[in-house]
XYZ file of C-alpha atoms in Angstrom:
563
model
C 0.000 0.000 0.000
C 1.399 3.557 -0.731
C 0.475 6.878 0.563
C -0.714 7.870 -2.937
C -3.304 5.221 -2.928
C -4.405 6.224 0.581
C -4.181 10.025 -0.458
C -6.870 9.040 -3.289
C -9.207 6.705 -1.338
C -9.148 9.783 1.421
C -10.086 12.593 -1.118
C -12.928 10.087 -2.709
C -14.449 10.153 0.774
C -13.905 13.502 1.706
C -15.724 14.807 -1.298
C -18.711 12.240 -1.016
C -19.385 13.728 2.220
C -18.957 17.431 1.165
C -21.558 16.371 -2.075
C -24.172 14.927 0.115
C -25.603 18.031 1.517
C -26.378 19.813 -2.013
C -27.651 16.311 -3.313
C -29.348 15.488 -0.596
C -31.075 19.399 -0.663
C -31.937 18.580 -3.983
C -33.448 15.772 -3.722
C -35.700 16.813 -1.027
C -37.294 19.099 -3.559
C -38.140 16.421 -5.362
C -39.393 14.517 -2.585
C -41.653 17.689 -1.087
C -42.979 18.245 -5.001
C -41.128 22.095 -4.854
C -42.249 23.759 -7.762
C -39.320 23.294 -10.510
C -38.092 25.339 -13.708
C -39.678 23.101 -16.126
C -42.906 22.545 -14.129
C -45.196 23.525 -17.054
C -42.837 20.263 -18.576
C -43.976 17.740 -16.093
C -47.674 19.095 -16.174
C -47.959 18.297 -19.754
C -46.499 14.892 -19.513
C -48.899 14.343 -16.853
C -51.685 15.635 -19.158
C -51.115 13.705 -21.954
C -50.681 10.249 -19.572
C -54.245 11.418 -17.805
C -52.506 11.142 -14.730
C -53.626 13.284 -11.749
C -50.221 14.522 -9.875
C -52.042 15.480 -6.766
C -53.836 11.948 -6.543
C -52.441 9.987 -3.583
C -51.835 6.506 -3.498
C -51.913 3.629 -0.967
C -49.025 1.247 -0.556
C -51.156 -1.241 -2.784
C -51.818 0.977 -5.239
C -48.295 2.721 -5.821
C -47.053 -1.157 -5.617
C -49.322 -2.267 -8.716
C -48.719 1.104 -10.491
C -44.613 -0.112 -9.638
C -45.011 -3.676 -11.289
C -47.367 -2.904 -14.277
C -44.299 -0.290 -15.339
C -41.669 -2.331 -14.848
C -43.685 -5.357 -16.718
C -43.965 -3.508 -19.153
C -40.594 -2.036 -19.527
C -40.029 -5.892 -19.499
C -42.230 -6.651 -22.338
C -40.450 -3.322 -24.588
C -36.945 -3.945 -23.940
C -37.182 -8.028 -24.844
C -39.136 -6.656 -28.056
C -36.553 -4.478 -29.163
C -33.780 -6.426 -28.395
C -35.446 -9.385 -30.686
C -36.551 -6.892 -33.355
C -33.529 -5.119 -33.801
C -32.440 -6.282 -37.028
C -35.445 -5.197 -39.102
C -35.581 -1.837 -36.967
C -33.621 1.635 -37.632
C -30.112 2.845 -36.682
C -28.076 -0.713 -36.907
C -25.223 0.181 -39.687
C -23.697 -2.739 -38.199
C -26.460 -4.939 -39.497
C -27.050 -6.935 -36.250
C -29.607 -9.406 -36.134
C -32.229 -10.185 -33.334
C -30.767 -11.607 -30.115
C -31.506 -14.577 -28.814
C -34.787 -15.169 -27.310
C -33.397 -16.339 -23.782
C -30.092 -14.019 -23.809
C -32.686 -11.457 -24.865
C -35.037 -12.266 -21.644
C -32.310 -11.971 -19.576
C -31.391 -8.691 -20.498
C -34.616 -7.221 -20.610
C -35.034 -8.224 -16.978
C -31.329 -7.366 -16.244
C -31.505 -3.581 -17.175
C -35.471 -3.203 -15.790
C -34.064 -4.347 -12.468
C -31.162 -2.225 -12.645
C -28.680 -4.825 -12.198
C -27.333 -4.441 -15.883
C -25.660 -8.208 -15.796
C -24.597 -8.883 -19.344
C -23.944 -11.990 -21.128
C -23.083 -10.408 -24.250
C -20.296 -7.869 -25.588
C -22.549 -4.969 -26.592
C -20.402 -3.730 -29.469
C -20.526 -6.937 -31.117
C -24.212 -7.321 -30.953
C -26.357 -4.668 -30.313
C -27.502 -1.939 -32.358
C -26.868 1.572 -31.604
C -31.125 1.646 -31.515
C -30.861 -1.149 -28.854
C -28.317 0.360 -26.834
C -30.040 4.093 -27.155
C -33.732 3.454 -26.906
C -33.616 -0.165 -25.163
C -30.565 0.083 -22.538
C -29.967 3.540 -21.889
C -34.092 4.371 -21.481
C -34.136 1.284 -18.974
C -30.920 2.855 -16.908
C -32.992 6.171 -16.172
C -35.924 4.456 -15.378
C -34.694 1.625 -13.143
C -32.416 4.310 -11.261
C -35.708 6.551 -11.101
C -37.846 3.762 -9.547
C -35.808 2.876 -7.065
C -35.249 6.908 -6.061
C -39.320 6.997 -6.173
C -39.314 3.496 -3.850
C -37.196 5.512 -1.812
C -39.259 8.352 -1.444
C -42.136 6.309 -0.857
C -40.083 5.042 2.321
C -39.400 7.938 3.539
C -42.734 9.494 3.750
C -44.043 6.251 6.156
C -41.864 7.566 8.430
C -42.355 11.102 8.039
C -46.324 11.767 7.177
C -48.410 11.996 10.350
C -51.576 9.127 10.341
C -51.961 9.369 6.420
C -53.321 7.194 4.058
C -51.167 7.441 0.809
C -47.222 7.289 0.584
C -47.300 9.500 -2.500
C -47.681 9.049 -6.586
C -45.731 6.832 -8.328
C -45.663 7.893 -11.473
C -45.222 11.771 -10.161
C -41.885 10.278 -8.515
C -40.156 8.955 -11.071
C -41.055 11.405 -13.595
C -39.389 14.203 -11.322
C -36.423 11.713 -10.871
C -36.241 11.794 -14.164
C -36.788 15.121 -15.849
C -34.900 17.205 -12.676
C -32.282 14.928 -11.629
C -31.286 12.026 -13.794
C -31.601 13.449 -16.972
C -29.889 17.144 -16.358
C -26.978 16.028 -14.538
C -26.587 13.255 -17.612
C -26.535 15.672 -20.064
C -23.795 17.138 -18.165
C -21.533 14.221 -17.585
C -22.366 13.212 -20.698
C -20.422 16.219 -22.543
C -17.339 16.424 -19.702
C -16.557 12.516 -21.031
C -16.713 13.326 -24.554
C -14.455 16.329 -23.640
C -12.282 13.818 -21.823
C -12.396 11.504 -25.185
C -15.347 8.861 -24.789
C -17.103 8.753 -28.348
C -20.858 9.660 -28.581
C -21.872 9.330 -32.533
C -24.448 7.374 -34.336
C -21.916 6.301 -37.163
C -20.151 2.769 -38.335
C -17.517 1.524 -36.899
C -14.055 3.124 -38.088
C -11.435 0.857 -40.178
C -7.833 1.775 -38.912
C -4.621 0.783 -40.402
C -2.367 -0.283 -37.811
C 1.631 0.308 -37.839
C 2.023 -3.177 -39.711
C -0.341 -2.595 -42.091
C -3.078 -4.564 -40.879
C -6.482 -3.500 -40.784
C -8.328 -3.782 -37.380
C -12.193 -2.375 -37.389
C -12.704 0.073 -33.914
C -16.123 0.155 -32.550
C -17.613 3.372 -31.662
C -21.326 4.819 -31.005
C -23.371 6.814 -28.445
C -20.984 5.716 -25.732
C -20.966 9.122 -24.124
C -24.671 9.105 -22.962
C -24.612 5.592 -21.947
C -21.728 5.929 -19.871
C -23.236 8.845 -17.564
C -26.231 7.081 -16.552
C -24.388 4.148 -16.266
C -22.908 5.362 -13.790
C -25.198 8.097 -12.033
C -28.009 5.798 -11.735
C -25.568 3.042 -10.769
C -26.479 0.385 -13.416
C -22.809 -0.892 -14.585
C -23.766 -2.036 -18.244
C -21.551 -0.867 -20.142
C -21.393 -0.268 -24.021
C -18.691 -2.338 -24.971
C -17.783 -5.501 -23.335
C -14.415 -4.660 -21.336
C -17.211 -1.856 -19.427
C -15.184 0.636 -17.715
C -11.309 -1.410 -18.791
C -11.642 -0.309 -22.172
C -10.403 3.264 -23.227
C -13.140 4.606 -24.729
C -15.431 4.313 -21.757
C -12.873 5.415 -19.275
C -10.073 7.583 -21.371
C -8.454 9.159 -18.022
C -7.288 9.067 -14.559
C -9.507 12.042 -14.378
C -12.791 10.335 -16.123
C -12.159 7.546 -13.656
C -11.832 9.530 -10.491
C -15.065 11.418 -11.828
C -17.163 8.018 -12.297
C -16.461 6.879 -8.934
C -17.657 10.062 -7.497
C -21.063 9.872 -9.610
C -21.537 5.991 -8.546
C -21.321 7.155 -4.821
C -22.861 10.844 -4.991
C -26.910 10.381 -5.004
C -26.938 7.457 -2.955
C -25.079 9.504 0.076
C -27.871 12.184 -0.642
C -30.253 10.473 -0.208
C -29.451 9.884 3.657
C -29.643 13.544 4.207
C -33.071 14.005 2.135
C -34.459 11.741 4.751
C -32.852 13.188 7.731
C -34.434 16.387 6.319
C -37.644 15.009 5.879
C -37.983 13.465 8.860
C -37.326 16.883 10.803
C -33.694 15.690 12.036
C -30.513 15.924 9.765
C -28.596 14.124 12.261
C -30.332 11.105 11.337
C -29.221 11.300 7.941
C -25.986 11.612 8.698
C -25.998 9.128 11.405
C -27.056 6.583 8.232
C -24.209 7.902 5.762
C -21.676 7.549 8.749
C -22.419 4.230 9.074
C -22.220 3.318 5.628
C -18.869 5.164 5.018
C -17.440 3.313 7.895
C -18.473 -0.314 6.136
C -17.298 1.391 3.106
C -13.623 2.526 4.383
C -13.415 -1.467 6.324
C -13.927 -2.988 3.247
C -11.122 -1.022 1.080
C -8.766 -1.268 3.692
C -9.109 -5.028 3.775
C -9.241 -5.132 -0.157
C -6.742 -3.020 -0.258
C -4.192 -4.923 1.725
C -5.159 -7.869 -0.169
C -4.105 -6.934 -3.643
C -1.043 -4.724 -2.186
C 0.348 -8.080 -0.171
C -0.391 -9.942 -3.547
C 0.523 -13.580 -4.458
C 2.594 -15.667 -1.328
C 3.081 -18.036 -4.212
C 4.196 -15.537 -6.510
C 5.874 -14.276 -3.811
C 7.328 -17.958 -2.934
C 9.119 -18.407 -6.672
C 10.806 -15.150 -6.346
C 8.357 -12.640 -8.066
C 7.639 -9.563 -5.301
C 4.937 -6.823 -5.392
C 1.267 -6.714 -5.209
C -1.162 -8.230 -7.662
C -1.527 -6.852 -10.678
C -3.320 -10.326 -12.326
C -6.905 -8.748 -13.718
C -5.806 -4.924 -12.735
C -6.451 -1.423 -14.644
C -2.783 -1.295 -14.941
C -3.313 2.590 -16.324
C -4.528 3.523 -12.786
C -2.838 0.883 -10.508
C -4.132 -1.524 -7.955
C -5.017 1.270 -5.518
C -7.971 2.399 -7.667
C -8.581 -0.859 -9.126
C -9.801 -1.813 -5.425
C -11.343 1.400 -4.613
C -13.436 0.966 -8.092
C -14.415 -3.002 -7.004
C -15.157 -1.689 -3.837
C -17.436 1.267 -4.808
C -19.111 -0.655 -7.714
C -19.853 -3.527 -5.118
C -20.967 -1.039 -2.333
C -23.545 0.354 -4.331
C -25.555 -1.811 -7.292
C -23.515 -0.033 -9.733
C -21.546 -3.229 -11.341
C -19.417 -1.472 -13.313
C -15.837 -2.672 -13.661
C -11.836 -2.101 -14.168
C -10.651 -4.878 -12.669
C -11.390 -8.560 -13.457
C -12.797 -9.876 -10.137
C -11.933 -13.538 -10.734
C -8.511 -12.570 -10.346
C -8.335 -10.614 -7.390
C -6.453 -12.309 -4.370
C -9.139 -14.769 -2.506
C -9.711 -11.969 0.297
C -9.291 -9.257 -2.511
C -12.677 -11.322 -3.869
C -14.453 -11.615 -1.149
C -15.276 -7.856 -0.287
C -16.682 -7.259 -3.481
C -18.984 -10.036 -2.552
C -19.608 -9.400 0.699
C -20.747 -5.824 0.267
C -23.257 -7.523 -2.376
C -24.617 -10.011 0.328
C -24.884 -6.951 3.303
C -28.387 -6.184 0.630
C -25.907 -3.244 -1.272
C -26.370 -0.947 1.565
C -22.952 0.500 1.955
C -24.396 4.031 0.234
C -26.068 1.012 -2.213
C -28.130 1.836 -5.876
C -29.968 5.103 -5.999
C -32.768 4.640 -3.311
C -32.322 1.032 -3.084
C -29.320 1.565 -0.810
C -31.157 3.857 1.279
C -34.607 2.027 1.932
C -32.154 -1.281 2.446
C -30.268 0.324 5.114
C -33.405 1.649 6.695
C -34.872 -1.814 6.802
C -32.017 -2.681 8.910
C -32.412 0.417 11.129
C -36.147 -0.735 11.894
C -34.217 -3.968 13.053
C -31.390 -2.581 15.043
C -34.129 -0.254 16.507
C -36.182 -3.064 17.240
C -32.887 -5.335 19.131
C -32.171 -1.730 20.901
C -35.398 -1.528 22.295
C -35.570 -5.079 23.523
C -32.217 -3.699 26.083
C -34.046 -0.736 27.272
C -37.211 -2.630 27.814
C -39.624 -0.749 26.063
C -41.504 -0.571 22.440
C -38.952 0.382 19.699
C -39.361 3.223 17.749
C -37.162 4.943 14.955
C -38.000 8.523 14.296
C -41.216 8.971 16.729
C -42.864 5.715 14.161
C -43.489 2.252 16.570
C -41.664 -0.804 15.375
C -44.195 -3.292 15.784
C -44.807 -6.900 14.792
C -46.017 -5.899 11.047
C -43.199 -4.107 10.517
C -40.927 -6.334 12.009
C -42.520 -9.225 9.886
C -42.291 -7.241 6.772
C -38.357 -6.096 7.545
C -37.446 -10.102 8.091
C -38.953 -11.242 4.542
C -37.369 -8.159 3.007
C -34.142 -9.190 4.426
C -34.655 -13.061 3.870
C -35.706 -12.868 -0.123
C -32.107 -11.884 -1.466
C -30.370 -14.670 0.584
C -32.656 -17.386 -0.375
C -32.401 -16.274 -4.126
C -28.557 -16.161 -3.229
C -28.237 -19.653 -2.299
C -31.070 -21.611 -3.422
C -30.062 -20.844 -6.800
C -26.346 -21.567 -5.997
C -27.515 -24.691 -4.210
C -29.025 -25.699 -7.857
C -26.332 -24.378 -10.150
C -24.000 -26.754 -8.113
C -25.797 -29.901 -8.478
C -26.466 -29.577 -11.666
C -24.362 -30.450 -15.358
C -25.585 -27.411 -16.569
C -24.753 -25.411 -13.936
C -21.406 -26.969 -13.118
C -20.541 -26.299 -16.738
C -20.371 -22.546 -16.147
C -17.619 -21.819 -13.867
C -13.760 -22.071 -15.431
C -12.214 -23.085 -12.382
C -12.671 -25.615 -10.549
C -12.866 -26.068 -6.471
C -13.638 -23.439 -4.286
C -12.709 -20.659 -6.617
C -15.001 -22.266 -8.424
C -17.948 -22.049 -6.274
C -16.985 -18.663 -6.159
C -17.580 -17.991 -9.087
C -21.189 -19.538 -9.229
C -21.952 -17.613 -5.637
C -20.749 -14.441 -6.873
C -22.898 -14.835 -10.114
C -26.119 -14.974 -7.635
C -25.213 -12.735 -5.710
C -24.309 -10.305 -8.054
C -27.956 -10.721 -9.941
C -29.506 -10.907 -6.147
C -28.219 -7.377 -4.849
C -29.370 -6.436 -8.318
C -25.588 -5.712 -8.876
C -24.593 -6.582 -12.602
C -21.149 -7.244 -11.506
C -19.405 -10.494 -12.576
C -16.029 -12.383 -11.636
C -15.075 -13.340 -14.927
C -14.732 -16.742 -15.126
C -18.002 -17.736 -15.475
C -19.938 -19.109 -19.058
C -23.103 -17.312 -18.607
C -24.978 -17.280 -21.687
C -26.509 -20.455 -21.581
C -29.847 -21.547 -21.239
C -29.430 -22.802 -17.642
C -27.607 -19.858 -16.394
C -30.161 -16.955 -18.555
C -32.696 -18.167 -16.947
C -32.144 -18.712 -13.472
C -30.158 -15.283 -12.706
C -33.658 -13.366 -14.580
C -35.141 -15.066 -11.757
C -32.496 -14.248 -9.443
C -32.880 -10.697 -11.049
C -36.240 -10.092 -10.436
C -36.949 -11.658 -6.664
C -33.952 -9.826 -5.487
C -35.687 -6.520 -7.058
C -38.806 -6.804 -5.974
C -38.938 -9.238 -2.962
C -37.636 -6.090 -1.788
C -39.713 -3.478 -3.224
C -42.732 -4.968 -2.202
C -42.645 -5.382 1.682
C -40.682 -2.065 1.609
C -43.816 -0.351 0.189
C -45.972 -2.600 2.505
C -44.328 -0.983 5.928
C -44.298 2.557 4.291
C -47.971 2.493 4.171
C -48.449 0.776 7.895
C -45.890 3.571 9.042
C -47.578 6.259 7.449
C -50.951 5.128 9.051
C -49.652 5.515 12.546
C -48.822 8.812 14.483
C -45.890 10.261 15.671
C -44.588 9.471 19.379
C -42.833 11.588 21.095
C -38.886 10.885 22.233
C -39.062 9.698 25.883
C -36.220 9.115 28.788
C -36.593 5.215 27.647
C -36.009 6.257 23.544
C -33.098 4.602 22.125
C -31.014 7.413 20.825
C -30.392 6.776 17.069
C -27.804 9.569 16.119
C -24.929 9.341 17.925
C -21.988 6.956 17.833
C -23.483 3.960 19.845
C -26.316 3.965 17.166
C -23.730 4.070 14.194
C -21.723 1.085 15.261
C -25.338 -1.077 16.416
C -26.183 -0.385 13.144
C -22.685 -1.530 11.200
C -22.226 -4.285 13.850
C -26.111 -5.525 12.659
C -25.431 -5.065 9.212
C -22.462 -7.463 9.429
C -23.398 -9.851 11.303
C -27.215 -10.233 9.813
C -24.792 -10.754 6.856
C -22.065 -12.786 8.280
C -24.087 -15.544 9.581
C -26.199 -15.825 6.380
C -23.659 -16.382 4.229
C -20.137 -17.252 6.529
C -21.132 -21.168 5.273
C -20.944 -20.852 1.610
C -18.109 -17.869 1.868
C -16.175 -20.514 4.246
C -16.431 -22.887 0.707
C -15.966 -20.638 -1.156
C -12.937 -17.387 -0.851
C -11.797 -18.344 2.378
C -11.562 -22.316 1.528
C -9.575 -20.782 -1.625
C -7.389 -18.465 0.903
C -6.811 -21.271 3.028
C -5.424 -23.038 -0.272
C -3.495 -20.206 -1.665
C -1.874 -19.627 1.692
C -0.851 -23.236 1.707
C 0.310 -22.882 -1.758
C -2.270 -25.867 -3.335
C -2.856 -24.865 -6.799
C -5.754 -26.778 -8.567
């Protein structure tokens, strides 16, 4: 480890935390419905849907108005990617994708996990990755900022019966955050050098006279959302590794920063709108400290590098599967970011990361992505697991929790557990199949434990609605397509759906005043309760199959058994 890497992971979190107030302000606009600049804008879209924006709606209501968008974004995406080679803007002349590949990634970009089983310059049109992909990553990252809103007013509305408007929330995601600060980032990459035309690819003759064909397209605008709304899919199949999508030291520093930025907001637009900032930041210093745990250890891991590298004579760290323009410093802090939020984006190959190196990036997948996590899905994860560390902090001062003046009571409690139980079982039911099955021991190049690992990180990466992958795995086959769009989709919306359940119970119920017996949940106690609950919730779900799996392959490394 040097200082420089330090001095970088150190100014990343210092200016996360000095950008969460003005997001977070923003944002809370958008929550309270402030009149905006382009308000006659959203009034006419709202027109022409025949949508009422001052129409409330009950949990049940802003759930089925949730699922029949996202069904249907389903539906659109799957249709376009099968269609695309009788439809418009395709001078490569790709043909339809495959129906199952094609499911997949209609479900995968809906669900904002973005996992790809394709290389998207070698198969998709610039239609398909315009109008299919980059539509679905404002959308997906919209819904789960309206979700999060939705959260946010059970705790803070006062014995009411809606949680707010779905469609009113993600259009105002959409139009005032998402899409402005795109068209910003957008233009600083092309400035920086990423590509952002509808043309053919470009024919190049090389030094030896050899002609080598360069993919380009409408990379720019992709790669801002991408990012921003933390969705990882990237437009060519090397994602954030290949020049054109990350050009700079500078563009990469910058992409980090706009993976992290909105979901640290967020925290502070619900202190805010819960009448207490300090619970906001309580939430983002909890996060930050999970966050700055896991890059130390990752950190370390890929600094101490290889002991059987190091064992046949070859020092340093390990720079097998590393962004050698940037270094293994910010090849971690990237793994680690991308992994701490649902972002999925890459660097660095995962798969060859040191076994501990490979086991925070998964880790911070199975904590639920929490640690800042995707744009509102972090934040109404995290607060599921405040409602339980409120609840196992009320049972020591013997008296009914509560979490900002709302009761914890046996609904919500109920509600938290299956919200916390869905990702796991996804996690390792499917891994329990994919491992006793030819088709699903196909997939995985290695063998052993870092094989497993491979096959767990593959679930949990679709789970946590992540998109990330470790590399080694053969994905696009039928076996695999199909299970991780299931995995996709329970991990999305086993979520959403008790989340939006306890908004609307919370909302119902008054407000109770802080007592001498009220846990205090701002200060520093709180903080670590709530990191110490987040890990170990975690920990004991999924020690067994990470014992199997990175710390089995650890254990082997350490002993220097190669397979």
């Amino acid at each position: 480890m040097t200082l420089t890497g330090w001095s970088m992971i150190l100014l990343f979190t210092v200016l996360i935390i000095a950008l969460a107030k003005p997001a977070g302000d923003w944002m809370y606009a958008l929550y309270a419905r402030k009149e905006m600049p382009l308000g006659f804008l959203e009034r006419g879209f709202y027109k022409l849907a025949g949508i009422d924006p001052k129409a409330e709606q009950s949990w049940v209501g802003y759930a089925v108005s949730l699922m029949v968008f996202n069904v249907g974004g389903i539906a659109l995406l799957f249709a376009i990617l099968k269609l695309q080679g009788v439809l418009p803007m395709n001078p490569q002349g790709f043909g339809g994708m495959e129906t199952l590949l094609a499911f997949n990634t209609a479900v995968s970009f809906v669900t904002n996990t973005n996992w790809q089983n394709y290389g998207g310059e070698s198969s998709l049109s610039n239609l398909s990755q315009m109008a299919g992909l980059t539509v679905q990553n404002f959308l997906s990252a919209a819904v789960g900022i309206a979700v999060a809103f939705a959260f946010i007013r059970g705790f803070a509305r006062k014995q009411a019966s809606g949680i707010g408007n779905f469609w009113v929330d993600v259009t105002r995601a959409t139009l005032y955050l998402l899409l402005p600060l795109s068209i910003v980032l957008a233009l600083a990459y092309v400035v920086m050098g990423v590509p952002q035309t509808f043309g053919p690819s470009v024919v190049a003759t090389t030094v030896e006279g050899a002609k080598q064909t360069i993919a380009v397209g409408p990379v720019a605008s992709q790669l801002a959302i991408k990012m921003l709304g933390t969705n990882g899919g990237g437009f060519f199949n090397a994602n954030s590794a290949h020049p054109f999508e990350n050009p700079t030291a500078l563009s990469n520093f910058l992409q980090m920063i706009t993976i992290f930025v909105l979901g640290a907001g967020l925290t502070l637009t619900f202190g805010k709108a819960v009448g207490n900032i300090r619970q906001g930041w309580a939430i983002l210093a909890a996060m930050m400290l999970l966050f700055l745990v896991g890059v130390a250890v990752a950190y370390g891991a890929e600094a101490a590098g290889n002991p059987i590298h190091h064992a046949l004579g070859v020092a340093g760290g390990n720079m097998e599967g590393k962004e050698v323009r940037f270094g293994i410093a910010a090849t971690a802090l990237f793994a680690v970011i991308t992994t701490a939020t649902s972002c999925g984006a890459v660097i660095g190959m995962h798969d060859s990361f040191t076994a501990i190196g490979g086991l925070v990036p998964m880790f911070n997948m199975q904590l639920g992505e929490l640690v800042v996590g995707g744009v509102g899905s972090g934040l109404y994860a995290v607060l599921i697991y405040c409602i339980l560390a409120v609840f196992i902090a009320g049972l020591m001062v013997g008296r009914t929790p509560e979490y900002v003046g709302k009761k914890i009571e046996s609904r919500e409690m109920k509600l938290a557990v299956i919200a916390i139980a869905v990702p796991p079982l996804a996690i390792l039911g499917l891994t329990a199949v994919a491992c006793v099955t030819g088709a699903g021991l196909a997939g995985p190049l290695a063998k052993g434990a870092h094989g497993f690992s491979e096959i767990l990180y593959a679930f949990t990466s679709g789970a946590a609605n992540n998109g990330s992958a470790f590399g080694g795995l053969s994905g696009n086959t039928p076996f695999y397509n199909l299970l991780l769009a299931l995995d996709m989709f329970v991990g999305r919306f086993g979520v959403i759906l008790p989340v939006l359940a306890i908004a609307g119970g919370l909302a119902a119920k008054r407000r109770v005043p802080e007592g001498p017996g009220s846990f205090p949940t701002t200060g520093l106690l709180w903080i670590g309760l709530l990191a110490a609950i987040i890990v170990i919730v975690g920990g004991l779900t999924f020690l067994p199959a990470l014992a199997l799996g990175p710390i089995a392959d650890q254990a082997q490394v350490a002993a220097g058994i190669l397979l």
